[in-house]
Coordinates of C-alpha atoms and ligand atoms in Angstrom, one line a residue:
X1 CA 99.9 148.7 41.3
X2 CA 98.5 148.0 37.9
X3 CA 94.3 147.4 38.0
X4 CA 92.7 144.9 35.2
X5 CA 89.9 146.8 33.9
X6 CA 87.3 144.6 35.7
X7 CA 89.0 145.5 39.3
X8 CA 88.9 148.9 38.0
X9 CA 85.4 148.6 37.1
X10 CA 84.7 147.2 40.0
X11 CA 86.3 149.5 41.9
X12 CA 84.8 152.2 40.1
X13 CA 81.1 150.7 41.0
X14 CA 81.8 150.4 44.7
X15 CA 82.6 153.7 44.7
X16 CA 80.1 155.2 43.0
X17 CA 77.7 153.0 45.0
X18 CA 78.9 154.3 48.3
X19 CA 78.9 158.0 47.3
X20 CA 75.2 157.2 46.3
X21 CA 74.3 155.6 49.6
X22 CA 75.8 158.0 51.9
X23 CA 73.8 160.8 49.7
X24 CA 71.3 159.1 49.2
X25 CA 70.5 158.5 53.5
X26 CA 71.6 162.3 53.9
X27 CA 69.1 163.5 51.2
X28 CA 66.9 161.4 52.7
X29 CA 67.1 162.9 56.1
X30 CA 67.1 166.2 55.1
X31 CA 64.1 167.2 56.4
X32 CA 64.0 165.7 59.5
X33 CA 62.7 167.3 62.8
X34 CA 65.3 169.1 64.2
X35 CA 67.3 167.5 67.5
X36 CA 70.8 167.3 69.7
X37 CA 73.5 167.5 66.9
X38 CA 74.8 163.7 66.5
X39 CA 78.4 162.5 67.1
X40 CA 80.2 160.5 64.6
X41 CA 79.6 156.3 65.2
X42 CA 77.2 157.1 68.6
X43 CA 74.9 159.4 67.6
X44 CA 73.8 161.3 70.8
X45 CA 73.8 158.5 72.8
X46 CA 75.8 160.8 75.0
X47 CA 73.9 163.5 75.5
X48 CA 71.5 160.6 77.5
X49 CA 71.9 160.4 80.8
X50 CA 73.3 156.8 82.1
X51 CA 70.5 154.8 82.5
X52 CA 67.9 157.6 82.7
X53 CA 66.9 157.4 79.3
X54 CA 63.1 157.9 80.0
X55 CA 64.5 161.1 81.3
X56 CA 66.7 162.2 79.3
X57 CA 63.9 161.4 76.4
X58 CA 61.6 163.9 78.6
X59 CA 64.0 166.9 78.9
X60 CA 64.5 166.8 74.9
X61 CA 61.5 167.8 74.8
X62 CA 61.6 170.9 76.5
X63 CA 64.2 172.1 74.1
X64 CA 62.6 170.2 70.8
X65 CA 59.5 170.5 70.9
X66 CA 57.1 167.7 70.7
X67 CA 58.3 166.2 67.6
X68 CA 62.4 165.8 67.4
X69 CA 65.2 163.7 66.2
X70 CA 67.8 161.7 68.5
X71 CA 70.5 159.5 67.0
X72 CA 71.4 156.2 68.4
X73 CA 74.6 155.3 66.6
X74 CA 73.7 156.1 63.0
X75 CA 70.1 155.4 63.3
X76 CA 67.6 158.5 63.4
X77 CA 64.8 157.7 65.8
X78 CA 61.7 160.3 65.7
X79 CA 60.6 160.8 69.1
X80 CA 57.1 161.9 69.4
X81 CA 55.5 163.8 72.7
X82 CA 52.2 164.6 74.4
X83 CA 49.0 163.7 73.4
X84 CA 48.2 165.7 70.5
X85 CA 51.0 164.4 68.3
X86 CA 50.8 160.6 69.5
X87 CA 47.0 160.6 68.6
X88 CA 48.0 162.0 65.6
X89 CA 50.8 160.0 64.6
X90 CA 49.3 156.3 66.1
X91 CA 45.2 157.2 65.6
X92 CA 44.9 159.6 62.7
X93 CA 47.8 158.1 60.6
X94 CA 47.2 154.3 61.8
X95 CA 48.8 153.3 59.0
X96 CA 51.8 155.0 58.3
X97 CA 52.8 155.1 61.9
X98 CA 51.7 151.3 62.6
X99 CA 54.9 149.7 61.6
X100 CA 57.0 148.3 64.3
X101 CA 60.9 149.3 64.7
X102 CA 63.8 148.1 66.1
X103 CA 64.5 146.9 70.1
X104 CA 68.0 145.5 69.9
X105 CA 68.0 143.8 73.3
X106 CA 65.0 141.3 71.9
X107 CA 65.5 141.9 67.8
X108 CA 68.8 138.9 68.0
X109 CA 66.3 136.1 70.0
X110 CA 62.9 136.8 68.1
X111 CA 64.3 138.1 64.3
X112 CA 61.2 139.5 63.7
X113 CA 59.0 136.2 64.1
X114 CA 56.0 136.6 66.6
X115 CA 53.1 138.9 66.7
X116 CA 54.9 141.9 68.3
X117 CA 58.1 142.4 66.4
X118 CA 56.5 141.1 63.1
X119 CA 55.6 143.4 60.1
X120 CA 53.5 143.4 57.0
X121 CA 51.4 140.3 56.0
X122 CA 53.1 138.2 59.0
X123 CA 51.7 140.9 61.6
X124 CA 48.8 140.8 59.9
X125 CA 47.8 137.4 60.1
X126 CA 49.0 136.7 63.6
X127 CA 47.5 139.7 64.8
X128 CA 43.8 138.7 63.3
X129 CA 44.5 134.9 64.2
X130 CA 45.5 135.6 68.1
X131 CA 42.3 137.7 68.1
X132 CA 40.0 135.8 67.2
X133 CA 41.5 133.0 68.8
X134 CA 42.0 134.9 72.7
X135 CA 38.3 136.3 71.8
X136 CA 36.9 132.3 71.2
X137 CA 38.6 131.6 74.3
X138 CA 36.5 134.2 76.2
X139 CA 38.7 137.2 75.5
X140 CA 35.7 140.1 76.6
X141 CA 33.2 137.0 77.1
X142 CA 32.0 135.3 80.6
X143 CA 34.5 132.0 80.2
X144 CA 37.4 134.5 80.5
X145 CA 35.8 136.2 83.3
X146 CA 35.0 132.9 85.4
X147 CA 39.0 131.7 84.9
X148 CA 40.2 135.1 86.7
X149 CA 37.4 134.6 89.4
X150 CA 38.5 131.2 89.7
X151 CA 42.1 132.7 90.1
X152 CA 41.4 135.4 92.2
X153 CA 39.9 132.7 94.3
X154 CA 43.2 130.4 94.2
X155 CA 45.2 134.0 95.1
X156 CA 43.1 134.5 97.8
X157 CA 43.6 131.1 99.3
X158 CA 47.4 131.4 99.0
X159 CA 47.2 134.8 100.3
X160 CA 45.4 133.5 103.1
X161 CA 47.8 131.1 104.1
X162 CA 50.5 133.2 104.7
X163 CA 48.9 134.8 108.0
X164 CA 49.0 138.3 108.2
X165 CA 53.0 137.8 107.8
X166 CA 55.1 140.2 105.8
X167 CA 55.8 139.2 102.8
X168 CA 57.3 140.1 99.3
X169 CA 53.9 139.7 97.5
X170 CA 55.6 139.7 93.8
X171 CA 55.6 135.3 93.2
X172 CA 52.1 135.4 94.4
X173 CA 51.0 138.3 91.6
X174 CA 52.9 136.9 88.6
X175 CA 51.5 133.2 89.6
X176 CA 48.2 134.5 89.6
X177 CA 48.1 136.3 86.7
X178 CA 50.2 134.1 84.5
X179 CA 47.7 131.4 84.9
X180 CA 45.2 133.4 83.2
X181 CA 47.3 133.5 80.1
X182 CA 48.4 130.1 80.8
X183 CA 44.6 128.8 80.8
X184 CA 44.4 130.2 77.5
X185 CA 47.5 129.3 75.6
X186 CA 48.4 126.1 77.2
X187 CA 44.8 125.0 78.4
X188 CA 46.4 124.7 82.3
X189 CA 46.9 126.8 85.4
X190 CA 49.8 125.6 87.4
X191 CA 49.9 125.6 91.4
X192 CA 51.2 128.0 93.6
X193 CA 53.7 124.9 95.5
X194 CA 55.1 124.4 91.6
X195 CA 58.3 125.3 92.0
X196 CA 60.0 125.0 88.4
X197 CA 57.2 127.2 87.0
X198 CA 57.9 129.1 89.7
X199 CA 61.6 129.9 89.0
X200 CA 60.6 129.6 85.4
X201 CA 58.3 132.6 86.2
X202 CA 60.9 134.7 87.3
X203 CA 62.7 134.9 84.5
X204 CA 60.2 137.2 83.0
X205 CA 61.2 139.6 85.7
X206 CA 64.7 138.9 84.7
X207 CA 64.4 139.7 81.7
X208 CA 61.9 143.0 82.1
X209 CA 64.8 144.1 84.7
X210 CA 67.8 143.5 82.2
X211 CA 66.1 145.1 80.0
X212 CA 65.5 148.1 81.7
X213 CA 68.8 148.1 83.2
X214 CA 71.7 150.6 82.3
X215 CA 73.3 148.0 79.8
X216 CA 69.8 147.1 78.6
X217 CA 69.5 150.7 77.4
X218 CA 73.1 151.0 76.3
X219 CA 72.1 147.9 74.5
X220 CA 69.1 149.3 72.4
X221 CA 70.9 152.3 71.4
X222 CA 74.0 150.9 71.1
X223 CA 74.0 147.3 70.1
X224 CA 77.0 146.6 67.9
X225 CA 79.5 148.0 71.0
X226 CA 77.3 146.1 73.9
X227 CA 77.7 143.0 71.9
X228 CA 80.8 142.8 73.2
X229 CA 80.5 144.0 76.1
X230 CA 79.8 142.0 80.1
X231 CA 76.4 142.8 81.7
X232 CA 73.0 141.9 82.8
X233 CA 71.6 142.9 79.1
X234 CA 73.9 139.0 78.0
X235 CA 71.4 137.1 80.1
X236 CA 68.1 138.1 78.0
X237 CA 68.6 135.4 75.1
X238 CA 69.3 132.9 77.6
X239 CA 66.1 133.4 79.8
X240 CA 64.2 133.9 76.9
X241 CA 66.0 130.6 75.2
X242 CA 64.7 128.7 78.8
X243 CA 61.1 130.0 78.5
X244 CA 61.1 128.5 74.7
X245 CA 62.0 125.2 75.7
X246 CA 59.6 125.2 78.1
X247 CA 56.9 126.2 75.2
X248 CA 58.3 123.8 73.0
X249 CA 57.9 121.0 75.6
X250 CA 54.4 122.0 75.3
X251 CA 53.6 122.4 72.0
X252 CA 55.1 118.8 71.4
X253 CA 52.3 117.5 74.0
X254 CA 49.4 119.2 72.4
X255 CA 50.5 117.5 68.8
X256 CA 50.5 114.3 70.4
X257 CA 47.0 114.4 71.8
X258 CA 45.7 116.8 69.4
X259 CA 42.2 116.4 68.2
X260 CA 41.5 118.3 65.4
X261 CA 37.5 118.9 65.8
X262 CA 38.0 119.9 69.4
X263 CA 41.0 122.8 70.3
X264 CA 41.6 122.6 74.0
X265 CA 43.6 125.9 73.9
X266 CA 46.0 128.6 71.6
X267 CA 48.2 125.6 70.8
X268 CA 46.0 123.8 69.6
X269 CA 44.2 126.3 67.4
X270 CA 47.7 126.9 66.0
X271 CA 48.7 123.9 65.3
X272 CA 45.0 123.4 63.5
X273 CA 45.5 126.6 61.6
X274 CA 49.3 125.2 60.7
X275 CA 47.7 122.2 58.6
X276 CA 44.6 124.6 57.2
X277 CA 47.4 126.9 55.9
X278 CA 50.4 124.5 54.5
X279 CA 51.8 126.7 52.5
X280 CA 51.4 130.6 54.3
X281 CA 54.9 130.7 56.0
X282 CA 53.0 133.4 59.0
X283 CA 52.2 130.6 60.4
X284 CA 55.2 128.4 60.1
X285 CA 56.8 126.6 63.7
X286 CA 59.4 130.0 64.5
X287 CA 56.1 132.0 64.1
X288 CA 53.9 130.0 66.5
X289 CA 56.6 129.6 69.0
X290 CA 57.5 133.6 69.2
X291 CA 53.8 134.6 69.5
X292 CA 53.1 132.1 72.3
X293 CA 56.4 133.9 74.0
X294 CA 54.9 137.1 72.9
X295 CA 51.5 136.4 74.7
X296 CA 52.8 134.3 77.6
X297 CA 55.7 137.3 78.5
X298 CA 53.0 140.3 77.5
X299 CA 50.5 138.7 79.6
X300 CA 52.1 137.8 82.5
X301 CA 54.5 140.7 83.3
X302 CA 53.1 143.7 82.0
X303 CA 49.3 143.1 84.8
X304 CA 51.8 141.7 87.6
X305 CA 54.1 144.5 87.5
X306 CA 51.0 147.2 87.4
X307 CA 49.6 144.8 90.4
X308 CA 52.8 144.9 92.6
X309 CA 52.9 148.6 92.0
X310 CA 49.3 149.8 92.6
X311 CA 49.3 147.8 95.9
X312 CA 52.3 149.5 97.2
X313 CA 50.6 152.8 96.2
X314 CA 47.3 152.1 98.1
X315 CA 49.4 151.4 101.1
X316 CA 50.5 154.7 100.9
X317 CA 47.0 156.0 100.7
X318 CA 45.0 155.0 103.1
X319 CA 42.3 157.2 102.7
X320 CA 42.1 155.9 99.1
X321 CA 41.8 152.1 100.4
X322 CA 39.0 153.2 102.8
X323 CA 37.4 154.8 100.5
X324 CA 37.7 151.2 97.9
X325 CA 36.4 149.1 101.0
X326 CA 33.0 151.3 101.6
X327 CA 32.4 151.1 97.6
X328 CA 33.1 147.5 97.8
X329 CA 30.8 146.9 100.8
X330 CA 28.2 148.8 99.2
X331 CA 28.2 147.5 95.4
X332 CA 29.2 143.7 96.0
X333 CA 29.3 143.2 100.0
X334 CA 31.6 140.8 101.9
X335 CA 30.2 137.4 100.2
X336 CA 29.8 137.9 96.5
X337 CA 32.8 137.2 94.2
X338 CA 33.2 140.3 92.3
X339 CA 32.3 140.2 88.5
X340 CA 33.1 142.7 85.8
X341 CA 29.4 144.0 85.6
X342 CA 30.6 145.6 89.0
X343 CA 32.7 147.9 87.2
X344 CA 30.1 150.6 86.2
X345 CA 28.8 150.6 89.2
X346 CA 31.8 151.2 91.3
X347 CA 33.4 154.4 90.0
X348 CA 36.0 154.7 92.2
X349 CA 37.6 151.6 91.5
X350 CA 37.5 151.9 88.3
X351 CA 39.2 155.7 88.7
X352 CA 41.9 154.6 91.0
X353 CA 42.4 151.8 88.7
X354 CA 43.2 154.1 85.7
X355 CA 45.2 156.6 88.3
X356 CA 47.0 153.3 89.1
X357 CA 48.1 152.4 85.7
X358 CA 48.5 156.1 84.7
X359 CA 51.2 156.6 87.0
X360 CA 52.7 153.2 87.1
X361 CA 53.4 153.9 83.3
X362 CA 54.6 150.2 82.8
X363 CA 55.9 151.1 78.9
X364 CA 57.0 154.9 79.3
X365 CA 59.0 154.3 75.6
X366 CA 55.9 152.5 74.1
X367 CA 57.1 149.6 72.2
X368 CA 59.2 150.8 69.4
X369 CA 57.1 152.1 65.7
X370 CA 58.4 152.5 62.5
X371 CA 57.1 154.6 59.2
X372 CA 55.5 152.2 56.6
X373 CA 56.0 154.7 53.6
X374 CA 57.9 157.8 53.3
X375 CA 55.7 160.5 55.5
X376 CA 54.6 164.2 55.7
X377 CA 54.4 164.9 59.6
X378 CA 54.5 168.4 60.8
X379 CA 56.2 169.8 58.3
X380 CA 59.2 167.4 58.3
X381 CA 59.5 164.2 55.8
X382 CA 60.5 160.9 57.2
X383 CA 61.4 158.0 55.7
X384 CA 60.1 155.0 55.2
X385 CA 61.7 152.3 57.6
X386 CA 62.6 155.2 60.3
X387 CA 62.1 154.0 63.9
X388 CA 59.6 156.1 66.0
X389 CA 59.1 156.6 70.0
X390 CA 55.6 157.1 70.6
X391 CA 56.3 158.5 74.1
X392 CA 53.0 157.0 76.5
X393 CA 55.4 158.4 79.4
X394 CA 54.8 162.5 77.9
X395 CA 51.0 161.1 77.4
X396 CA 50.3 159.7 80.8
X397 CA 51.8 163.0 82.2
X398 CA 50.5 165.9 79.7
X399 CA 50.8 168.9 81.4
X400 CA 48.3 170.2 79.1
X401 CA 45.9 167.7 80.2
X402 CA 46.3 167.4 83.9
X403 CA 46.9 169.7 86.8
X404 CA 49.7 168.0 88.5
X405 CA 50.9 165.1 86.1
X406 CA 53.4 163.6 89.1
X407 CA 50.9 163.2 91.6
X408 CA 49.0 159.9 91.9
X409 CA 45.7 161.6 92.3
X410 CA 41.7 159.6 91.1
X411 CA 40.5 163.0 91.2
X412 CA 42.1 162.6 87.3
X413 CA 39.4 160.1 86.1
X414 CA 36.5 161.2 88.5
X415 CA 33.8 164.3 87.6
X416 CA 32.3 166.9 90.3
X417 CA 29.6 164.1 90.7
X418 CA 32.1 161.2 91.9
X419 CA 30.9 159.6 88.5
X420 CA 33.8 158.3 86.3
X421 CA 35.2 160.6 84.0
X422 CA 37.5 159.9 80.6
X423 CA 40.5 161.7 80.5
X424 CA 42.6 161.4 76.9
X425 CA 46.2 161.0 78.6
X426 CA 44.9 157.4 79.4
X427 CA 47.0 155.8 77.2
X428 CA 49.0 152.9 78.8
X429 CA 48.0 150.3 76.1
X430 CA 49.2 153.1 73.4
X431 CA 46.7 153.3 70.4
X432 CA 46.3 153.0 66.7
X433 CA 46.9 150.1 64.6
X434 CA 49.1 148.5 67.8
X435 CA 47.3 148.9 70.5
X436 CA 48.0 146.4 72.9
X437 CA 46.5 143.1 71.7
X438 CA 45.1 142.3 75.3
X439 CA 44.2 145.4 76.3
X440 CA 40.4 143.7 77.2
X441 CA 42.0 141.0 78.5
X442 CA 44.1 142.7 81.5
X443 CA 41.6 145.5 82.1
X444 CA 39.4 142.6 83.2
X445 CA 42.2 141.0 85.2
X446 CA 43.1 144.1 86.9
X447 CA 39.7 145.1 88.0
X448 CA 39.0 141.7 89.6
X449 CA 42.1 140.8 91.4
X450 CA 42.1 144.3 92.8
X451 CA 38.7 144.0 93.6
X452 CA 38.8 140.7 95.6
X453 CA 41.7 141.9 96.9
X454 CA 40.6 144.5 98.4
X455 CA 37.4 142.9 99.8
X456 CA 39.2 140.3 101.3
X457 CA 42.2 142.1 103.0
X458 CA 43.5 145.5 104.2
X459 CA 47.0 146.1 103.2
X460 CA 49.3 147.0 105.9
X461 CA 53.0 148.4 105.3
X462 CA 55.9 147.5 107.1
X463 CA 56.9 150.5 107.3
X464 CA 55.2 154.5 106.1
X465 CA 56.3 154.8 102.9
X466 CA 57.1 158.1 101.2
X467 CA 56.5 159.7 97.3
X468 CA 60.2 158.0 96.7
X469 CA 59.4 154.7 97.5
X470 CA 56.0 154.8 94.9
X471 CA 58.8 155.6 92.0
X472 CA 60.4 152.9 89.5
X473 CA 63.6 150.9 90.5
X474 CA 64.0 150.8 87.1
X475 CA 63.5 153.2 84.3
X476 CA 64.2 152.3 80.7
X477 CA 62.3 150.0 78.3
X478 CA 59.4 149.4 81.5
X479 CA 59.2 151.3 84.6
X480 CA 59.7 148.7 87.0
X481 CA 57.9 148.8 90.4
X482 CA 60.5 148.6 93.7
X483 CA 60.1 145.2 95.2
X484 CA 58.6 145.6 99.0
X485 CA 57.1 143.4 101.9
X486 CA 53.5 144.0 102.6
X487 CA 50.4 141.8 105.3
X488 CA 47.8 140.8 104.3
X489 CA 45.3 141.4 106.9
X490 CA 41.7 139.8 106.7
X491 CA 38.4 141.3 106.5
X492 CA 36.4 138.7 106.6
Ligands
HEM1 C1 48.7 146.3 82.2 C2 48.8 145.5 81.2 C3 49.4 145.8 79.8 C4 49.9 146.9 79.3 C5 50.1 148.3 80.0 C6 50.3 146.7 77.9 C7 50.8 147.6 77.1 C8 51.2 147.4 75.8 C9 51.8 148.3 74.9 C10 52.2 149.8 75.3 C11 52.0 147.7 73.7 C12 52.7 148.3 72.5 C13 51.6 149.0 71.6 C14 52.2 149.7 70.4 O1 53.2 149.2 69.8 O2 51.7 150.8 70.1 C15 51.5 146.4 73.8 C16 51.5 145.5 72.8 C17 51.1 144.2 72.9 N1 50.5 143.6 74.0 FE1 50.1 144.5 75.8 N2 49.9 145.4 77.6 C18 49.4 144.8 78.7 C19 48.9 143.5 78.8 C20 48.9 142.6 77.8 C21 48.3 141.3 77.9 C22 47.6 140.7 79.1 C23 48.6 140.6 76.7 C24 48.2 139.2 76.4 C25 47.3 138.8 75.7 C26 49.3 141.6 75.9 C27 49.7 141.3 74.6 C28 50.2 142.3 73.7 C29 50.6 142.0 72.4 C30 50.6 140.7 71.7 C31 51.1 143.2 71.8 C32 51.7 143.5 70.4 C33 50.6 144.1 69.5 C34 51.1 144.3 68.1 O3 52.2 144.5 67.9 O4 50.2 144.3 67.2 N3 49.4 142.8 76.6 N4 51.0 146.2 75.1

């Protein structure tokens, strides 16, 4: 076969161009930390364990190091372990570290619009704007505060009703706490007998269980052979695609009533900042709808799950609730709705609280990072653009901070004196440039519906649960708590 010289120039540059890249990405990754020795096309997604990612993640380590290299497919992710090198991969080099990577199983809904898979100048901006916006709305002020009374109130009533009966208190969490965000973003709190928000509610559980699920983690490592493969992870897009219509629906109310001089809510302020800023596309309609998903999924899933599972945990303890009950009778009594000044004053709360959300470890992967520029870290050069695993799992369970890492113990966030103590390997809200964007927000909401919980009822198990029972169904992109029955049995 004869070439024209333009196909053989052509062919001559695609060539060359594909020796370059392929040297290029190997040049690149040179100097890498060291890790399992990749496959061709799957990387070492073999060497995981099926579905045990978190685990499999763990046990690198012991062969690694605390800095190492897995492959998933063709992509190099940097793992990073304990907390010495998190702190000093997230805190002391914010910004190199403080770009976010890749999560295939939501990467084909959101594309990168929204506040928590956006990058550069678009993170930016809706980072600073849902800020200030949650912080006018109360965010770590009293009007916040008095809407999670007010809904700790409404639990309690709902609680109430069911009558000591055993039930499966997971609706009655995610209802609650969801219309805290929903107070917020939408300006409304919905009712406990709703029950379209209620199914609508349960798709965030869905989705936090598909994604977690073995194909869900097959999925994020793997996404170009799960595409076209059957399982759970080929719901996400379409519960996520029913939670935006729902938003939608709502934003299209707000425009119609909106007045300008007065924002009744996050919509609102959006759509306000949308006509202050014509021409920034941050803040275009894709933008405002994935941050509102952002905020509404973030805020409703991530304090209900840590809720369902620190219950369950106190019912195995309980020692630990009597304890809570005598600090609550002594710092607020049986009548007074507890209030976040309560919280110095009651250290054991607030230590069980952390122990709660240390070993619950909601986000044991972090949410996926990614290197801004081309970095120096322990010796080894990564790229820019290289996806990084922040591990909060290997931080919440240091060995080199804490005596017994698996055991659910206060004891961890408590001096000598009783008096609350810090302890570093608190880090469920991760850190750095990142850190959770409502990290004040459900500190406060955890603290006061455990707290009125608490004063109001004992918490009785159906049946003596053991150390297995306390551990995740699920293990992969979120720990998720087992499901159980519990009653509700009044003090008061
Ligand atoms: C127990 C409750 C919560 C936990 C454990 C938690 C944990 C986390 C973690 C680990 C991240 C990733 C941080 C990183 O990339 O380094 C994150 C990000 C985020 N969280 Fe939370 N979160 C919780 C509650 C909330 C609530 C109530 C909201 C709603 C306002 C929220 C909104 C966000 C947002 C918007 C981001 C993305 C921040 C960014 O990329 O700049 N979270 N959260």
């Amino acid at each position: 076969m004869d070439l024209t010289w333009i196909e053989s120039l052509l062919l001559a540059l695609i060539i060359s161009s594909l020796i370059f890249s392929t040297w290029n990405s190997i040049y690149r990754r040179r100097n890498l930390p060291p890790g399992p020795t990749p496959l061709p096309i799957v990387g070492n997604v073999l060497h995981i364990k099926r579905g045990e990612i978190v685990k499999s993640l763990m046990e690198f380590r012991e062969k690694y190091g605390s800095v190492y290299t897995v492959y998933f497919g063709h992509y190099p992710i940097v793992v990073l372990c304990g907390y010495q090198t998190v702190k000093e991969a997230l805190v002391d080099r914010a910004e190199e570290f403080g770009g976010r990577g890749r999560l295939p199983t939501l990467d084909s809904f959101l594309k990168s619009h929204g506040v928590v898979f956006a990058n550069g100048s678009r993170w930016k901006d809706l980072r600073r704007f849902s800020l200030t916006i949650l912080r006018n709305f109360g965010m770590g002020k009293k009007t916040i505060e008095e809407r999670i009374q007010e809904e700790a109130h409404f639990l309690m009533a709902e609680i109430k009703s069911q009558k000591e009966q055993f039930i499966d208190p997971s609706r009655y969490l995610v209802q609650g706490v969801s219309n805290v965000i929903c107070s917020i973003v939408f300006g409304d709190r919905f009712e406990y007998s709703n029950d379209s928000f209620q199914k609508l509610l349960r798709l965030f559980s869905i989705v936090f269980q598909d994604m977690s699920s073995v194909c869900g983690q097959l999925q994020d490592m793997l996404p170009a052979i799960m595409y076209f493969v059957p399982g759970p992870h080929k719901r996400i897009n379409k519960s996520l695609e029913k939670l935006n219509n729902f938003i939608l629906e709502r934003i299209k109310m707000n425009k119609e009533s909106l007045d300008p001089n007065s924002p009744r809510d996050y919509i609102d302020c959006f759509l306000i900042k949308q006509q202050q800023e014509k021409d920034n596309p941050n803040f275009d309609n894709e933008n405002m709808l994935m941050t509102i998903l952002n905020l509404f999924f973030a805020g409703t899933e991530t304090v209900s799950s840590t809720l369902r599972h620190g219950l369950m945990i106190l019912m195995k303890y309980p020692e630990i609730q009597a304890k809570l009950h005598a600090e609550i009778h002594q710092v607020i009594g049986e009548s007074r709705i507890p209030n976040i000044d309560d919280r110095s004053k009651m250290p054991y709360m607030d230590a069980v609280i952390h122990e709660i959300q240390r070993f619950s470890d909601i986000l044991p992967l972090n949410v996926p990072h990614a290197t801004t520029k081309d970095v120096t870290f322990k010796g080894y050069t990564i790229p820019k653009g290289t996806d990084i695993y922040p591990l909060l799992c290997t931080v919440l369970r240091d060995p080199e901070k804490l005596a017994c890492p698996s055991k659910f113990d206060p004891n961890n966030f408590l001096d000598n004196n009783g008096c609350f103590k810090k302890n570093d390997v608190f880090m469920p809200f991760s850190a750095g440039k990142r850190v959770c964007l409502g990290e004040g927000l459900a500190r406060m909401e955890l603290f006061i519906f455990f707290t009125t919980i608490l004063q109001n009822f004992t918490l009785k198990p159906e049946t003596q649960l053991t150390d297995e029972d306390i551990k995740p169904l699920m293990a992969g992109f979120a720990n998720v708590p087992k499901f159980y029955r519990i009653s509700f049995v009044p003090r008061i």
